[in-house]
Tab-separated table of C-alpha atoms in Angstrom:
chain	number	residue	atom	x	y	z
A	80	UNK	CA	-92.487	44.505	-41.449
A	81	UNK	CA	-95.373	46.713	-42.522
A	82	UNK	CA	-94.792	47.585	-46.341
A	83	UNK	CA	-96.925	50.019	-47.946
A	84	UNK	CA	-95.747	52.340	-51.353
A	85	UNK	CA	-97.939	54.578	-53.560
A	86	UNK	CA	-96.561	57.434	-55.217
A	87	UNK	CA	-98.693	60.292	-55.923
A	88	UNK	CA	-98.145	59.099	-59.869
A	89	UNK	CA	-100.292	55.781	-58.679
A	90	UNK	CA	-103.331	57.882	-57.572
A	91	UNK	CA	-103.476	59.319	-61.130
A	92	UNK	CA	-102.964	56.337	-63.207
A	93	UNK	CA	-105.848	55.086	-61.415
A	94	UNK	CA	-107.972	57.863	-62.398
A	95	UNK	CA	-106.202	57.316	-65.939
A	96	UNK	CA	-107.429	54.111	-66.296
A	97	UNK	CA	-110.826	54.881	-65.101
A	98	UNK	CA	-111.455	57.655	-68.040
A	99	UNK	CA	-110.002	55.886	-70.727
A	100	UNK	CA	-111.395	52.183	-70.179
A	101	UNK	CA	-115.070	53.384	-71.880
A	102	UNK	CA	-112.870	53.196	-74.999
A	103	UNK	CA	-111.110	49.773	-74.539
A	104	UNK	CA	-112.619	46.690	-76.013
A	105	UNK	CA	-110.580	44.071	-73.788
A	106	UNK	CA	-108.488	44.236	-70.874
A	107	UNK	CA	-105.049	42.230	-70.310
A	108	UNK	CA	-104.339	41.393	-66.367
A	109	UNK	CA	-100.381	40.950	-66.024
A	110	UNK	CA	-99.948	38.772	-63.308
A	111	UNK	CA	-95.917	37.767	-61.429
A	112	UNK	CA	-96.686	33.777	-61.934
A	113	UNK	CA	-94.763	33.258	-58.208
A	114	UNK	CA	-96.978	35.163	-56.796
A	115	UNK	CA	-100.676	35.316	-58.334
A	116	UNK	CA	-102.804	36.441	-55.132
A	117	UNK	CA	-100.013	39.410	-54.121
A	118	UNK	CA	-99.490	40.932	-57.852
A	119	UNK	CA	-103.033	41.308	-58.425
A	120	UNK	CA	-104.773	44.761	-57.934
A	121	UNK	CA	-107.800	44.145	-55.737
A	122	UNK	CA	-109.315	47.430	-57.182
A	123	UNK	CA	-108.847	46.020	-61.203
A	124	UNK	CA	-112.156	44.015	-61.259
A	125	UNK	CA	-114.202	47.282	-59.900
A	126	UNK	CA	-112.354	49.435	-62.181
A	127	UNK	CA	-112.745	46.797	-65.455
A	128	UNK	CA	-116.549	46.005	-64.504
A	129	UNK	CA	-117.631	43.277	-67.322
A	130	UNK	CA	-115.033	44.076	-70.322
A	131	UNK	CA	-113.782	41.082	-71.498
A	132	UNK	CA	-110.405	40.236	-69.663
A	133	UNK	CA	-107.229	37.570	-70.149
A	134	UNK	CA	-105.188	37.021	-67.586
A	135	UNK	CA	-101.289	36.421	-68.092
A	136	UNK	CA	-99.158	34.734	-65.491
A	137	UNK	CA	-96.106	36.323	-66.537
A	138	UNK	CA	-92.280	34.722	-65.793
A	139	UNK	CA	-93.763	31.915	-65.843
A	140	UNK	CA	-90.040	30.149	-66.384
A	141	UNK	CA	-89.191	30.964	-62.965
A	142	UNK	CA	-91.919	29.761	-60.675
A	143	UNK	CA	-93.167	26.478	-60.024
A	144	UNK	CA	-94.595	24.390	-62.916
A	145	UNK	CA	-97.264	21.817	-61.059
A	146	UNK	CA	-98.210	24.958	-59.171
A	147	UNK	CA	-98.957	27.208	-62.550
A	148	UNK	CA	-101.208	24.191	-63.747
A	149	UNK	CA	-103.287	24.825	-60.468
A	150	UNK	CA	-103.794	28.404	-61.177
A	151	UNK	CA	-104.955	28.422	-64.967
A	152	UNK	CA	-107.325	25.632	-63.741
A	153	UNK	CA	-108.521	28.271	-61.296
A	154	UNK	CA	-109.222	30.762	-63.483
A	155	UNK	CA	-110.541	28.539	-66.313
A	156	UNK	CA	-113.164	27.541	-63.384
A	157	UNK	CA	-113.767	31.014	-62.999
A	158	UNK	CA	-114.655	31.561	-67.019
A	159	UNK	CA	-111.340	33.051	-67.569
A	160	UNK	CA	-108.579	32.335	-69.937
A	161	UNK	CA	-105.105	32.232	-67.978
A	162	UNK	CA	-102.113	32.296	-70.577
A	163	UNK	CA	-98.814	31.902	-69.181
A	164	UNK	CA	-95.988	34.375	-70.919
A	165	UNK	CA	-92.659	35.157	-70.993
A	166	UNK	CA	-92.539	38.995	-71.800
A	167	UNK	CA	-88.644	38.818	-72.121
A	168	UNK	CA	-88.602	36.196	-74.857
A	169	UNK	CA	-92.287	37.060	-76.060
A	170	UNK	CA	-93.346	32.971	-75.125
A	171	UNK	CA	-96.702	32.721	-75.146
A	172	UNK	CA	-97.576	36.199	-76.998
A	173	UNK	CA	-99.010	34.416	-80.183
A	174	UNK	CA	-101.402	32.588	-77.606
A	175	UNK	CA	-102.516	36.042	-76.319
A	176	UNK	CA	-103.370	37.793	-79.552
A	177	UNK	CA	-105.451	34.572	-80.544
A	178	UNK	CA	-107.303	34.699	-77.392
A	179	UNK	CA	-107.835	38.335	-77.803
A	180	UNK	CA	-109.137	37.446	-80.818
A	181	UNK	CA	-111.786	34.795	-79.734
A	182	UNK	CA	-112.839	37.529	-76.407
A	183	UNK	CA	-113.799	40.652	-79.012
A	184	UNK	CA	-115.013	38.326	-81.358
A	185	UNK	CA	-118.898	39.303	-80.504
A	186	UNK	CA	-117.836	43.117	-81.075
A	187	UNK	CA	-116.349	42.595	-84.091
A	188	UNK	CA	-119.505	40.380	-85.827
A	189	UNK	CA	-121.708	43.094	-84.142
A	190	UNK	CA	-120.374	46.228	-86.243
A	191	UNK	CA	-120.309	43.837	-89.411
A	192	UNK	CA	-123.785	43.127	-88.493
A	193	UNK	CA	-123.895	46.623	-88.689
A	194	UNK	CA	-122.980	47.169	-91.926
A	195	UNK	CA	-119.313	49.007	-90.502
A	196	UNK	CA	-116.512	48.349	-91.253
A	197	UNK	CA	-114.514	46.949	-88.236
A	198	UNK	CA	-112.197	49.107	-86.720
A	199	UNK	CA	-109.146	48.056	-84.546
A	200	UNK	CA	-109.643	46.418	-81.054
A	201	UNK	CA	-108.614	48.582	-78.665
A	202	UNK	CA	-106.813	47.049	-75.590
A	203	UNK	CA	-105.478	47.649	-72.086
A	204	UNK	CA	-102.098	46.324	-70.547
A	205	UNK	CA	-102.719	46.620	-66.318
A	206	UNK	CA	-100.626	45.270	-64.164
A	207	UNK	CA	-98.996	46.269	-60.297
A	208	UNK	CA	-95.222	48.180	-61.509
A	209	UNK	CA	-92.059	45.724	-62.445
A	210	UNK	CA	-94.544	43.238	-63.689
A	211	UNK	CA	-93.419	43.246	-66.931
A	212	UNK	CA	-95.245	45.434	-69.041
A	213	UNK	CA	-92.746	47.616	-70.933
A	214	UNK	CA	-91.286	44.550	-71.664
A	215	UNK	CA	-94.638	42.410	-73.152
A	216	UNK	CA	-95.530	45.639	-75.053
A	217	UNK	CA	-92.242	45.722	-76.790
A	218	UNK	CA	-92.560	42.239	-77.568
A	219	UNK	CA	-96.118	42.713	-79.148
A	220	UNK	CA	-95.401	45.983	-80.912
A	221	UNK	CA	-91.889	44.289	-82.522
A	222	UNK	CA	-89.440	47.408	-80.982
A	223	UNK	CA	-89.058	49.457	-78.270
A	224	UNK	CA	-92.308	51.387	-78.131
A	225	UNK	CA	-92.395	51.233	-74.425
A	226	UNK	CA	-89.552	51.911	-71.715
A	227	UNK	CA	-88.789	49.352	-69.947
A	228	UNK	CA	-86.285	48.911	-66.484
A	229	UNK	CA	-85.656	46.865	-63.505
A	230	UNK	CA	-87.039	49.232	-61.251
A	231	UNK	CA	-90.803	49.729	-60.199
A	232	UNK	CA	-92.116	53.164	-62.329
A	233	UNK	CA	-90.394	53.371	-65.306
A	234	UNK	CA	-93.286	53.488	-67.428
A	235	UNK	CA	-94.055	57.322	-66.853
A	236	UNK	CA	-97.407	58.502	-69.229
A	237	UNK	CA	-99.900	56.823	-71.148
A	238	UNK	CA	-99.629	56.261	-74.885
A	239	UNK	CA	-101.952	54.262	-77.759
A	240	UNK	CA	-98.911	51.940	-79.351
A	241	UNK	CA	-100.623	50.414	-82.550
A	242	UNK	CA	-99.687	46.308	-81.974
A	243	UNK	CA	-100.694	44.972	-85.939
A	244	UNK	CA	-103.008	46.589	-88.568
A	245	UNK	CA	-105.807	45.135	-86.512
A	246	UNK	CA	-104.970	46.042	-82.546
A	247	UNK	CA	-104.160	49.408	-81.070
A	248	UNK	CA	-102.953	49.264	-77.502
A	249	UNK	CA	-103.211	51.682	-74.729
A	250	UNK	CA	-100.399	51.417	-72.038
A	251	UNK	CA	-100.586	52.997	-68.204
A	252	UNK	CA	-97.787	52.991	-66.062
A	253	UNK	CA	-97.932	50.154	-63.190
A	254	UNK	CA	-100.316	50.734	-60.066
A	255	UNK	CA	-100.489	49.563	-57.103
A	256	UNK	CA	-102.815	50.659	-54.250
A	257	UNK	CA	-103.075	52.619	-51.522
A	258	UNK	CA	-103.292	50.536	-48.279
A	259	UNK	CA	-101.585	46.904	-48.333
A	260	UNK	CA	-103.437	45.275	-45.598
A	261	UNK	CA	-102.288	41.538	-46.248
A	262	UNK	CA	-98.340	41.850	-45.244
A	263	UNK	CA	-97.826	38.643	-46.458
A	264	UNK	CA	-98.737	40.618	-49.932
A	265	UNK	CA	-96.795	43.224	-49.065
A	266	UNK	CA	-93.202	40.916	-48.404
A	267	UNK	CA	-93.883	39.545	-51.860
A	268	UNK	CA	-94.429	42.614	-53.278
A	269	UNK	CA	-91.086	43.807	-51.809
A	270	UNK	CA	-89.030	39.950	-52.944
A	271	UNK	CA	-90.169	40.421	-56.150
A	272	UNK	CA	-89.200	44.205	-56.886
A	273	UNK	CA	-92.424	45.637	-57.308
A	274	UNK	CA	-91.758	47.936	-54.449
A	275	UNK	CA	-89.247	49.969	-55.046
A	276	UNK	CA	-86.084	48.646	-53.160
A	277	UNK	CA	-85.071	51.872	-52.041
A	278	UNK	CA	-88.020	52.552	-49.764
A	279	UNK	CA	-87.132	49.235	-47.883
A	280	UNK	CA	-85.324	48.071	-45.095
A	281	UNK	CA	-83.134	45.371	-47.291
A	282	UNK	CA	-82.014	43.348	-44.515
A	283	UNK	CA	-85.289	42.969	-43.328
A	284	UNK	CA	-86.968	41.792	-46.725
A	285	UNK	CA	-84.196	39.222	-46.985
A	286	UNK	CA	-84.938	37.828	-43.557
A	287	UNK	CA	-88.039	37.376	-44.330
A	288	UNK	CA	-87.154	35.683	-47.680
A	289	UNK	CA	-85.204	33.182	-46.031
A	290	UNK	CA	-87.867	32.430	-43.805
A	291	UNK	CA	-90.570	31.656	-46.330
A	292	UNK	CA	-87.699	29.640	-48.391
A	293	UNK	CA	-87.119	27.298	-45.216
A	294	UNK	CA	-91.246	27.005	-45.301
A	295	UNK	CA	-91.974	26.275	-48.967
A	296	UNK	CA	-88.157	24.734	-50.614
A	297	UNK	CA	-86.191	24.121	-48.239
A	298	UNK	CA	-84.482	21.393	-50.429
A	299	UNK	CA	-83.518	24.650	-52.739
A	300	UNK	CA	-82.462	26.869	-50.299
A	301	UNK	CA	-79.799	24.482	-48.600
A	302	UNK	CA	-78.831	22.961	-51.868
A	303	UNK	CA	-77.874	26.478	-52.947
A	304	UNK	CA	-75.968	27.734	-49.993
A	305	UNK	CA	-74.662	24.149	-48.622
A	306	UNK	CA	-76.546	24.486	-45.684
A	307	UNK	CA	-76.307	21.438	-43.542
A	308	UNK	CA	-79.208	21.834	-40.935
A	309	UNK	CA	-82.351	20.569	-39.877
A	310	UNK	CA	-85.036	23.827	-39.860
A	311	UNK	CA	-87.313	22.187	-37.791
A	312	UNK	CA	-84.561	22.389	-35.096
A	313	UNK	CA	-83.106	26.067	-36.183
A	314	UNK	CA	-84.274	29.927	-36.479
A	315	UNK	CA	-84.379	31.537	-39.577
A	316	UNK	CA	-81.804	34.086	-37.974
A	317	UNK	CA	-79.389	31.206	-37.825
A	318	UNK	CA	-79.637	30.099	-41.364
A	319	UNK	CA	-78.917	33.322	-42.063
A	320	UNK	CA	-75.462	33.440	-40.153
A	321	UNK	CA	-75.059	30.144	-42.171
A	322	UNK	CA	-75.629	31.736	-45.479
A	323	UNK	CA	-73.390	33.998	-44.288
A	324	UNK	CA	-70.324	31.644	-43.389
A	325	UNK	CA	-71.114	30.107	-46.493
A	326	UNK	CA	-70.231	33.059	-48.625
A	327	UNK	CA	-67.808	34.542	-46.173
A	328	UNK	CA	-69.881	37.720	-45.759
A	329	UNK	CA	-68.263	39.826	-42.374
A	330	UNK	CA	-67.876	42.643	-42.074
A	331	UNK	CA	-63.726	44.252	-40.978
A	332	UNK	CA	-65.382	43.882	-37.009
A	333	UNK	CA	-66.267	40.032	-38.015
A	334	UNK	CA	-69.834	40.620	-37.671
A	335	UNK	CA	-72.120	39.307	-40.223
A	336	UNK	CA	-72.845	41.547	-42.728
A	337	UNK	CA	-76.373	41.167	-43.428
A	338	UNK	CA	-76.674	43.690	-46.206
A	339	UNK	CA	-74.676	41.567	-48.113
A	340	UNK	CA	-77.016	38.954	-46.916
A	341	UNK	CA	-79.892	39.575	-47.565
A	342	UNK	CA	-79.077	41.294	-51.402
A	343	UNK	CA	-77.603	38.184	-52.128
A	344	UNK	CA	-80.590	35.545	-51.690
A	345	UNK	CA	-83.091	38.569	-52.931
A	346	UNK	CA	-81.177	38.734	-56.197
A	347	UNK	CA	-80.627	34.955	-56.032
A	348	UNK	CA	-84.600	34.471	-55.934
A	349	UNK	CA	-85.208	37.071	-58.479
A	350	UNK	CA	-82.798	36.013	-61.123
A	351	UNK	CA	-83.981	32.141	-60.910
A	352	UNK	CA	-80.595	31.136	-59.509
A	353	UNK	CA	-82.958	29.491	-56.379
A	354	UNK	CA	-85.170	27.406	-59.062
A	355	UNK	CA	-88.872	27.243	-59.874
A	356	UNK	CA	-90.336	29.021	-57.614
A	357	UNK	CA	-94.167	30.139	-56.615
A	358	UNK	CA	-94.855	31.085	-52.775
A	359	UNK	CA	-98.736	31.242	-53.585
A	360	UNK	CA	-101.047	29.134	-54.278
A	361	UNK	CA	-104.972	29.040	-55.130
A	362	UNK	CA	-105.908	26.917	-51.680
A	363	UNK	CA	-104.368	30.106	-50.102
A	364	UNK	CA	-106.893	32.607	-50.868
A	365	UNK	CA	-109.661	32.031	-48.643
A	366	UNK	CA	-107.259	31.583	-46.118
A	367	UNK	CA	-105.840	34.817	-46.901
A	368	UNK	CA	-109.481	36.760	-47.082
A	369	UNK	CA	-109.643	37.181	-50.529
A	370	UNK	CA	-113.048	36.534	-52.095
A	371	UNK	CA	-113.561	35.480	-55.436
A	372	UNK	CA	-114.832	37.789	-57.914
């Protein structure tokens, strides 16, 4: 499959974020924890320079735990702070605010220094759409300030949402970019709903799923469907037919319906239902091309 999706919208967040970033103090990367390398923007450290930056590895309850302790040790080794969050429950939101905190610390003893009085820290939520954003910012701000949905672009427009006394927040709708080169990216982009499911070829994306399931779990993946095979000795198009007999999905010509298919174990993966689950992993990225900034 070759997956590529930017809206026109995408082109001007960029530009949104470029003007308005002279006036942030500190930037906040949301990350999908399942798949670090694929849900980060390649073009977020050009556009954030040197601010100060924390990372979040959000849904962090749904991917891989021994795997998550490899990638804040990554970025720790890298001289950033990697907090893993739950933006549904707002887990791990107490740790961000103290780090933000601790990175506009030197700002804040500057324009006391200064004789001014400090003013609020100003920060940035970016992150690739369906990421979780809406959702964090509601969390931080204590009510709906931002709209939130299960589909990729719901946050429309930018607004300043004012988190505490102390933090004022500027929220951008999600961006991705214009050319997905890595494809591998661009499937787990697609699994994970960050590409809008509609521009897709479904049964495709869930092929593909099942492939990289019989690859990284395939404990899980028969567990969960009963599958009683050996996938050294099968093709990924026949676990699918087995999936398939499992749940009884033909079609009225008894053909496999692979719709059905391929829905079910994407919405199976996304949900949890398949376990903890991450499909990337730091010792990937040179591998994969992708230098370290």
């Amino acid at each position: 499959m070759h997956i590529n999706w930017y809206p026109g919208h995408m082109k001007k967040t960029k530009e949104l974020i470029q003007k308005n970033l002279k006036l942030v103090d500190v930037v906040v990367e949301l990350l999908d924890a399942r798949i670090p390398i694929s849900s980060r923007n390649p073009q977020i450290d050009e556009l954030v320079g040197h601010k100060p930056r924390v990372v979040l590895l959000n849904k962090y309850d749904l991917c891989d735990q021994r795997i998550l302790k490899d990638w804040i040790a990554y970025y720790k080794a890298k001289g950033i702070v990697a907090i893993p969050i739950n933006s549904i429950t707002g887990d791990g939101v107490k740790d961000l605010l103290k780090q933000i905190k601790i990175e506009t610390k030197p700002l804040v003893d500057k324009m006391k220094a200064q004789g001014r009085v400090p003013r609020a820290i100003r920060m940035m939520i970016v992150g690739i759409p369906n990421v979780g954003k809406s959702s964090l910012i509601n969390k931080l701000v204590g009510k709906k300030a931002a709209k939130t949905g299960n589909k990729p672009g719901v946050t429309k427009g930018k607004q300043w949402v004012r988190v505490r006394d102390d933090i004022e927040l500027f929220d951008t709708p999600g961006i991705l970019w214009p050319k997905i080169d890595d494809q591998e990216s661009g499937l787990n982009l697609a699994f994970t709903g960050a590409i809008n499911d509609e521009t897709l070829i479904i049964e495709d994306v869930g092929y593909h799923l099942v492939g990289r399931m019989m690859l990284k779990y395939p404990d899980t993946i028969k567990k969960r469907y009963q599958l009683d095979m050996d996938f050294d000795q099968v093709d990924t198009i026949e676990v699918v037919d087995a999936i398939a007999d499992f749940k009884n999905f033909y079609d009225r010509s008894k053909d496999v319906d692979y719709n059905r298919v391929a829905k079910l174990v994407i919405n199976d993966f996304r949900a949890g239902r398949l376990g903890h689950i991450t499909l990337e992993t730091p010792d990937e990225l040179e591998a994969r091309g992708y230098e370290e900034n």
